[in-house]
Amino acid sequence: MARHFSAFEMKQLEKNPNILRVSDRSITYHPEFKKIAVQTYLSGMTPTQIFIDHGFDLAIIGKEQPKRSLSRWRKTYETYGDVGLENDFRGRGANGRPSGKAFSTAEKLKRAEARIKYLEAENEFLKKLETRERQAKHQRRD
């Protein structure tokens, strides 16, 4: 059964600097955390201990989550190296696995500009949503 996070749990998770974003169903981990976690795992530490040491509450994320995440990240790292851990390749926002070829500087710039444009649009959407939620909450009080 899929795990769903409450609003309180999402707020708690968002406080962790190793998390980029949280939805009610998923956590997107920071790429640097993924790299550190894989390297630490390869040096002999358990997935659970890695997550605990980096401030995760297993009561919120689930005690099996570290093992599942490290398994997925380790496979990605073995296939694609560090670059494979830099993006989340699951779900709707997935942009596919990196190809075997190295990207030119122009291609990297183009990808970065597209990502920035997407994130700016996402931020604008969230600002509008927050404003509408505040207005709706205010109207309910009246």
Coordinates of C-alpha atoms in Angstrom, one line a residue:
M1 CA 0.0 0.0 0.0
A2 CA 1.3 3.4 -0.9
R3 CA 2.3 5.8 1.9
H4 CA 0.5 9.1 2.2
F5 CA 2.0 12.0 4.2
S6 CA -0.2 14.3 6.2
A7 CA 0.2 18.1 6.0
F8 CA 2.1 18.0 9.4
E9 CA 4.4 15.2 8.2
M10 CA 5.1 17.1 4.9
K11 CA 6.0 20.2 6.9
Q12 CA 8.3 18.2 9.1
L13 CA 10.0 16.6 6.1
E14 CA 10.4 19.9 4.3
K15 CA 12.6 21.1 7.2
N16 CA 15.3 18.5 6.3
P17 CA 17.9 20.1 4.0
N18 CA 18.4 16.7 2.3
I19 CA 14.9 17.0 0.8
L20 CA 14.1 19.1 -2.3
R21 CA 10.4 18.7 -2.1
V22 CA 7.6 16.6 -0.6
S23 CA 4.2 15.8 -1.9
D24 CA 1.5 13.8 -0.1
R25 CA 2.8 10.6 -1.8
S26 CA 6.5 11.1 -2.4
I27 CA 9.8 12.6 -1.3
T28 CA 12.3 14.1 -3.7
Y29 CA 15.8 13.9 -2.2
H30 CA 18.6 16.4 -2.8
P31 CA 21.1 15.0 -5.4
E32 CA 24.0 15.7 -3.0
F33 CA 22.3 13.6 -0.3
K34 CA 21.9 10.8 -2.8
K35 CA 25.6 10.9 -3.7
I36 CA 26.7 11.0 -0.1
A37 CA 24.2 8.2 0.8
V38 CA 25.5 5.9 -1.9
Q39 CA 29.2 6.6 -1.1
T40 CA 28.5 6.1 2.7
Y41 CA 26.6 2.8 1.9
L42 CA 29.5 1.6 -0.2
S43 CA 31.9 2.3 2.7
G44 CA 29.8 -0.1 4.9
M45 CA 27.1 1.9 6.7
T46 CA 23.5 0.6 6.7
P47 CA 20.8 2.5 4.8
T48 CA 18.8 3.0 8.0
Q49 CA 21.8 4.5 9.8
I50 CA 22.6 6.8 6.9
F51 CA 19.0 8.2 6.9
I52 CA 19.0 8.6 10.7
D53 CA 22.4 10.4 10.7
H54 CA 21.0 12.8 8.1
G55 CA 18.0 13.8 10.2
F56 CA 15.2 11.6 8.8
D57 CA 12.4 10.4 11.1
L58 CA 11.8 6.8 10.2
A59 CA 8.4 7.0 11.9
I60 CA 7.4 9.5 9.2
I61 CA 9.1 8.1 6.1
G62 CA 8.8 4.4 7.0
K63 CA 11.4 2.0 8.2
E64 CA 11.8 0.4 4.8
Q65 CA 12.3 3.6 2.9
P66 CA 16.0 3.9 3.4
K67 CA 16.6 0.4 2.1
R68 CA 14.4 1.0 -1.0
S69 CA 15.9 4.3 -1.8
L70 CA 19.5 3.2 -1.4
S71 CA 18.8 0.1 -3.6
R72 CA 17.4 2.3 -6.4
W73 CA 20.2 4.9 -6.1
R74 CA 22.9 2.3 -6.0
K75 CA 21.6 0.7 -9.2
T76 CA 21.4 4.2 -10.9
Y77 CA 24.9 5.0 -9.7
E78 CA 26.3 1.7 -11.0
T79 CA 24.8 2.4 -14.4
Y80 CA 25.2 6.2 -14.8
G81 CA 27.6 7.4 -12.1
D82 CA 27.0 10.7 -10.3
V83 CA 25.1 12.2 -13.2
G84 CA 22.4 9.6 -12.7
L85 CA 21.8 10.8 -9.2
E86 CA 21.4 14.4 -10.2
N87 CA 17.7 14.2 -11.3
D88 CA 14.7 12.3 -10.3
F89 CA 13.7 9.9 -13.1
R90 CA 10.5 8.7 -11.6
G91 CA 6.9 9.9 -12.2
R92 CA 5.3 12.6 -14.2
G93 CA 8.2 15.1 -14.2
A94 CA 10.7 12.5 -15.3
N95 CA 13.0 13.5 -18.1
G96 CA 14.5 10.1 -18.8
R97 CA 17.9 8.6 -17.9
P98 CA 21.0 10.3 -19.1
S99 CA 22.3 9.0 -22.4
G100 CA 25.8 7.5 -22.6
K101 CA 27.2 10.5 -24.4
A102 CA 28.5 13.5 -22.6
F103 CA 26.5 16.7 -23.1
S104 CA 28.1 19.7 -24.7
T105 CA 28.2 23.0 -22.7
A106 CA 25.5 24.4 -25.0
E107 CA 23.3 21.4 -24.3
K108 CA 23.8 21.7 -20.6
L109 CA 23.0 25.4 -20.7
K110 CA 19.9 24.7 -22.7
R111 CA 18.7 22.1 -20.2
A112 CA 19.5 24.4 -17.3
E113 CA 17.6 27.3 -18.9
A114 CA 14.6 25.0 -19.5
R115 CA 14.7 23.8 -15.9
I116 CA 14.9 27.3 -14.6
K117 CA 11.9 28.3 -16.7
Y118 CA 10.0 25.4 -15.4
L119 CA 10.8 26.1 -11.8
E120 CA 9.9 29.8 -12.2
A121 CA 6.5 28.8 -13.6
E122 CA 6.1 26.3 -10.8
N123 CA 6.9 29.0 -8.2
E124 CA 4.4 31.4 -9.8
F125 CA 1.7 28.7 -9.7
L126 CA 2.4 28.0 -6.1
K127 CA 2.2 31.7 -5.2
K128 CA -1.2 32.1 -6.9
L129 CA -2.4 28.9 -5.2
E130 CA -1.3 30.2 -1.8
T131 CA -3.0 33.6 -2.5
R132 CA -6.3 31.9 -3.4
E133 CA -6.1 29.6 -0.4
R134 CA -5.6 32.6 1.9
Q135 CA -8.5 34.4 0.2
A136 CA -10.8 31.4 0.6
K137 CA -9.8 31.0 4.2
H138 CA -10.5 34.7 4.8
Q139 CA -13.9 34.5 3.1
R140 CA -14.9 31.5 5.3
R141 CA -14.3 33.6 8.4
D142 CA -16.6 36.4 7.2

